[in-house]
PDB file of C-alpha atoms in Angstrom:
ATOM      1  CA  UNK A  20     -20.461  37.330  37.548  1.00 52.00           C
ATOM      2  CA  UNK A  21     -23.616  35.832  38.985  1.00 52.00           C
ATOM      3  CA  UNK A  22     -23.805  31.746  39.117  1.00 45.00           C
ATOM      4  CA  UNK A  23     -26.065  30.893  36.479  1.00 46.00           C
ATOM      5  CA  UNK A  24     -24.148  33.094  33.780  1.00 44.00           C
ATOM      6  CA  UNK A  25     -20.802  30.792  35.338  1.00 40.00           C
ATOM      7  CA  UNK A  26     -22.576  27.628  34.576  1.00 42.00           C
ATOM      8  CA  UNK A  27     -23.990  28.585  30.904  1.00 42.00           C
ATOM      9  CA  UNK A  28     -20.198  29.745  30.176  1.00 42.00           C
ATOM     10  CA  UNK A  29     -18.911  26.005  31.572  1.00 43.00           C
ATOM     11  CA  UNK A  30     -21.978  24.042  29.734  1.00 45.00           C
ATOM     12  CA  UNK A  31     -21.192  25.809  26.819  1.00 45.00           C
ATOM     13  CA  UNK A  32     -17.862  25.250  26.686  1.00 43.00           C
ATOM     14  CA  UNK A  33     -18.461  21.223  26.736  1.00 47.00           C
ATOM     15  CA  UNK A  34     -20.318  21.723  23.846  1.00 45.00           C
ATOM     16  CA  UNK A  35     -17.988  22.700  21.685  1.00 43.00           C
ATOM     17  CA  UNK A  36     -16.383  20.022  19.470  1.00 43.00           C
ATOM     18  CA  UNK A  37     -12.854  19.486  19.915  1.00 43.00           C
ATOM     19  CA  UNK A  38     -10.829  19.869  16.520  1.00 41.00           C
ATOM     20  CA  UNK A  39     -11.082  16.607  15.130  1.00 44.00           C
ATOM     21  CA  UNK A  40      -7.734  14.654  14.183  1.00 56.00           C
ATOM     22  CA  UNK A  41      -7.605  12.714  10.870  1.00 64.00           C
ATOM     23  CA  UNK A  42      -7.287   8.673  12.126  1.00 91.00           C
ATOM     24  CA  UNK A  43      -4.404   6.745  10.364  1.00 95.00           C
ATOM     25  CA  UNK A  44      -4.168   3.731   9.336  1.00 97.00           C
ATOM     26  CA  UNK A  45      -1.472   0.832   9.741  1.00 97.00           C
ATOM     27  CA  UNK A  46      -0.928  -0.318   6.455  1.00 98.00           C
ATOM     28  CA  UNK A  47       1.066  -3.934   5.034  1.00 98.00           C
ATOM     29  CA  UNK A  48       2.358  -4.338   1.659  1.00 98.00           C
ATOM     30  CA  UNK A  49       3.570  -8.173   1.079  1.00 98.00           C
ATOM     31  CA  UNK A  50       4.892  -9.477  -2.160  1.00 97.00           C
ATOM     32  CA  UNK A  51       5.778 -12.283  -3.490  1.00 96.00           C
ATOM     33  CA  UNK A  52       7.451 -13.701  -6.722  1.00 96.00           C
ATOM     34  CA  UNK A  53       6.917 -17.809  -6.804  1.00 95.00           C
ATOM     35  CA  UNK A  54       9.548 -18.718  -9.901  1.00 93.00           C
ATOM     36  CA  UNK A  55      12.720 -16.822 -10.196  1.00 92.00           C
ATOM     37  CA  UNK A  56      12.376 -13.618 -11.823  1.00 94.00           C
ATOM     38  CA  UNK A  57      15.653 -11.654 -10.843  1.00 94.00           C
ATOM     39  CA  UNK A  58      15.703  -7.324 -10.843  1.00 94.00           C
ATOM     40  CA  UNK A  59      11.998  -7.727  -9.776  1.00 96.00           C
ATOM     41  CA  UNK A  60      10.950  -4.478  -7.725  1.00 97.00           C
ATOM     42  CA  UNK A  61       7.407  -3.704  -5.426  1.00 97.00           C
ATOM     43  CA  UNK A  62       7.037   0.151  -5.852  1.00 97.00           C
ATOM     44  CA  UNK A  63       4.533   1.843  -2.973  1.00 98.00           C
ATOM     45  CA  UNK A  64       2.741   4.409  -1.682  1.00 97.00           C
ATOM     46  CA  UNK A  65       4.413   5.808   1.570  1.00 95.00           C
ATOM     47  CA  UNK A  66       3.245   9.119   4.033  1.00 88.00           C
ATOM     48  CA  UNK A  67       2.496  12.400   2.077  1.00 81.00           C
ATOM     49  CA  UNK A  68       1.586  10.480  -1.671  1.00 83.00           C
ATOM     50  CA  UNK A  69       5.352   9.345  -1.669  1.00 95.00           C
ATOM     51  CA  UNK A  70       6.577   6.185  -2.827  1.00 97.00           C
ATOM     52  CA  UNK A  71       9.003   3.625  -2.137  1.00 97.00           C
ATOM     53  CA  UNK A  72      10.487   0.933  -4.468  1.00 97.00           C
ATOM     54  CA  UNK A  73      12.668  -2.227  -2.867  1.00 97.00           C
ATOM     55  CA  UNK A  74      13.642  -5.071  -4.824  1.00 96.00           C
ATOM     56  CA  UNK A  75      12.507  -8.741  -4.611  1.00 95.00           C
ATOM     57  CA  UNK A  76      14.151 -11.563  -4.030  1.00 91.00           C
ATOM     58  CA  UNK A  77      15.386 -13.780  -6.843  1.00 84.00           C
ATOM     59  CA  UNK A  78      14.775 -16.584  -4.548  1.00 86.00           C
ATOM     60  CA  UNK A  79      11.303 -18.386  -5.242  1.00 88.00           C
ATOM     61  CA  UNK A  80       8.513 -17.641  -2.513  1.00 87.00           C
ATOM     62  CA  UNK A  81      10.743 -14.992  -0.460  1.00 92.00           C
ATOM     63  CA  UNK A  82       8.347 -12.844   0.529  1.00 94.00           C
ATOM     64  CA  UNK A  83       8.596  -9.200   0.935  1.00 96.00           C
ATOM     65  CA  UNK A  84       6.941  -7.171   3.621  1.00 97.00           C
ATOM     66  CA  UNK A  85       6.795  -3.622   4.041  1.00 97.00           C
ATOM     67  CA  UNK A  86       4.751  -0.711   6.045  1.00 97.00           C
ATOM     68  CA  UNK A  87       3.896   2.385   6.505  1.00 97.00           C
ATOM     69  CA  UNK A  88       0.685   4.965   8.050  1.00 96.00           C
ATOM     70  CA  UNK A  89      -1.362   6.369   5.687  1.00 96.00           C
ATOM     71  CA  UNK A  90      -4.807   8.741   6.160  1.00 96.00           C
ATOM     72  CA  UNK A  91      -6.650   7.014   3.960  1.00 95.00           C
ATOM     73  CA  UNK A  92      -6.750   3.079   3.567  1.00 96.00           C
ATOM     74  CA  UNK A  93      -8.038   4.111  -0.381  1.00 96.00           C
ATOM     75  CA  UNK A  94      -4.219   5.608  -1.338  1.00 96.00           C
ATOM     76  CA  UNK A  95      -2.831   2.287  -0.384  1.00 97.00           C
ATOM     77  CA  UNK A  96      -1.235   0.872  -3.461  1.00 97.00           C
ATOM     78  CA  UNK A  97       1.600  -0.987  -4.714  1.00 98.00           C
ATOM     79  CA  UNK A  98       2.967  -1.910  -8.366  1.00 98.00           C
ATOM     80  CA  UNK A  99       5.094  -5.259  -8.747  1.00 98.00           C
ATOM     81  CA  UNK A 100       7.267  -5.137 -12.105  1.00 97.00           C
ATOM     82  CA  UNK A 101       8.988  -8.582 -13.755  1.00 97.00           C
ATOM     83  CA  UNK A 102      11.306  -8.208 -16.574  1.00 95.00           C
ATOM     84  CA  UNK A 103      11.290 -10.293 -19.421  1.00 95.00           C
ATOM     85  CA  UNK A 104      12.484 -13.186 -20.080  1.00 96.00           C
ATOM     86  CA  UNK A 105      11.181 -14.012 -16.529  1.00 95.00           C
ATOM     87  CA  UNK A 106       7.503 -14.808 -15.994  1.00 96.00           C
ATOM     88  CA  UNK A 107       6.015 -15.912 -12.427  1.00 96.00           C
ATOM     89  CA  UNK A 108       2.810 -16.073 -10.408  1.00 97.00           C
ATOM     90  CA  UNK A 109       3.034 -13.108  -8.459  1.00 97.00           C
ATOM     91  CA  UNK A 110       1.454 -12.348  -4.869  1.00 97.00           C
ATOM     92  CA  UNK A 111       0.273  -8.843  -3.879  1.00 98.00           C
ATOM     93  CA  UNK A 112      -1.582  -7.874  -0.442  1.00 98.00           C
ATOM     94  CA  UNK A 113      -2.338  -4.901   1.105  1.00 98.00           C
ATOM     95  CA  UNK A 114      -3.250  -4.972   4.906  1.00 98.00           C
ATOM     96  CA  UNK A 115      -4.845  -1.751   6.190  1.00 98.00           C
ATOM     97  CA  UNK A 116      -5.153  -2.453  10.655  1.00 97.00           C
ATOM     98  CA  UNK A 117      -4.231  -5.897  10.454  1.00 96.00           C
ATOM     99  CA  UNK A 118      -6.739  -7.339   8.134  1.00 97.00           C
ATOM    100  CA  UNK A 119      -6.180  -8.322   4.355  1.00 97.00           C
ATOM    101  CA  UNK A 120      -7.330  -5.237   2.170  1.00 97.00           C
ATOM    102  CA  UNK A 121      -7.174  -5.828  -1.390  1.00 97.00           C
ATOM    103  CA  UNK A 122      -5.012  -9.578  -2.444  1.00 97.00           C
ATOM    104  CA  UNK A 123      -4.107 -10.483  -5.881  1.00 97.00           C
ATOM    105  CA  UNK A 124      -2.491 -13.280  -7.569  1.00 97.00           C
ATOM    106  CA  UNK A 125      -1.825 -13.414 -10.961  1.00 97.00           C
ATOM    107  CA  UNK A 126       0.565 -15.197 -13.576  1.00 97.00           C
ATOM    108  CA  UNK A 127       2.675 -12.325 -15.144  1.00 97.00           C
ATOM    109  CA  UNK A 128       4.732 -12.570 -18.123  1.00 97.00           C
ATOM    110  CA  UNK A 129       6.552  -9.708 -19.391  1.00 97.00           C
ATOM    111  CA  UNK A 130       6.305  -9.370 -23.563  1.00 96.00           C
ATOM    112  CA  UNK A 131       9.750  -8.978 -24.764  1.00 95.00           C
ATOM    113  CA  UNK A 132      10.172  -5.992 -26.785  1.00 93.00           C
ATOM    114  CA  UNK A 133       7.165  -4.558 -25.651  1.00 94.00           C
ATOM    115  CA  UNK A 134       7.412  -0.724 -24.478  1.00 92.00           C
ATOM    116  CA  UNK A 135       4.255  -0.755 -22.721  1.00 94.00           C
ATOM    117  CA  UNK A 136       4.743   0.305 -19.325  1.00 92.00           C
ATOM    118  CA  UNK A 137       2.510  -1.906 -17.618  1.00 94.00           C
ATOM    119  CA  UNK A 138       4.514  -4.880 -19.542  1.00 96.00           C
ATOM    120  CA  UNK A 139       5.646  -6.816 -16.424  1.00 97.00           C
ATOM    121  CA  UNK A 140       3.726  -5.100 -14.250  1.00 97.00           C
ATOM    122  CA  UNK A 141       0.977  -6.440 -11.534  1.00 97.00           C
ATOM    123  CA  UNK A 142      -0.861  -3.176  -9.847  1.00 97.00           C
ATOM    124  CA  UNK A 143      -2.599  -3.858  -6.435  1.00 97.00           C
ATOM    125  CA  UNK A 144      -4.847  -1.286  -4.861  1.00 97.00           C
ATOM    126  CA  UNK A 145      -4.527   2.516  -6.028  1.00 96.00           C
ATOM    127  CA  UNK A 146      -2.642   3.479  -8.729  1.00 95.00           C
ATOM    128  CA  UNK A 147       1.294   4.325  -7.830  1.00 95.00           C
ATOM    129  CA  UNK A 148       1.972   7.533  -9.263  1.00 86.00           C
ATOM    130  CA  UNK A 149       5.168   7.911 -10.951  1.00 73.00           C
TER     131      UNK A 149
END
């Protein structure tokens, strides 16, 4: 094979792309009840459009930290349900590579006798599927 037909082959081959790799993303989930509200639970998104639900601490101001990797920084989301008779102010903050995505805080009082299923419930980011 002559030379210049060797270096067209080798220049061309540094111009293809490489196959490109989807970037993740470090994301936080933090929580936090401040008033007792006991059987309180943070439901979120996890790898592959899974979630995750923990329960939070009946103990005023315990804060509850979670994490995960995620594709897309837009799937983050987490759901924070009180029942009733308990209402609080209610934290909720979604880090995405160590800085503060989306923050809420919000009073939430749960209506009793109400079969709403967003009774109780503070939603942060993208919607949690069920």
């Amino acid at each position: 094979m002559p030379l210049a037909a060797l270096m067209i082959v080798a220049a061309g081959s540094q111009l293809t792309p490489a196959t490109a790799r989807a970037d993740l993303h470090n994301i936080t989930y933090r929580a936090r009840v401040d008033g007792v509200a006991p059987d309180s639970q943070a439901t979120f998104v996890i790898n592959g459009g899974h979630t995750n639900t923990a329960g939070l601490s009946s103990v005023s101001g315990n804060a509850f930290e979670a994490n995960t990797v995620l594709p897309d920084p837009q799937q983050a989301g987490m759901r924070i349900v009180l029942h009733w008779p308990y209402a609080a102010n209610v934290h909720c903050e979604i880090d995405v590579d160590d800085n503060v995505f989306t923050q809420l805080d919000q009073m939430v009082r749960p209506a009793p006798g109400n079969a709403d299923p967003n009774n109780g419930v503070l939603q942060c980011g993208a919607p949690v599927p069920s």
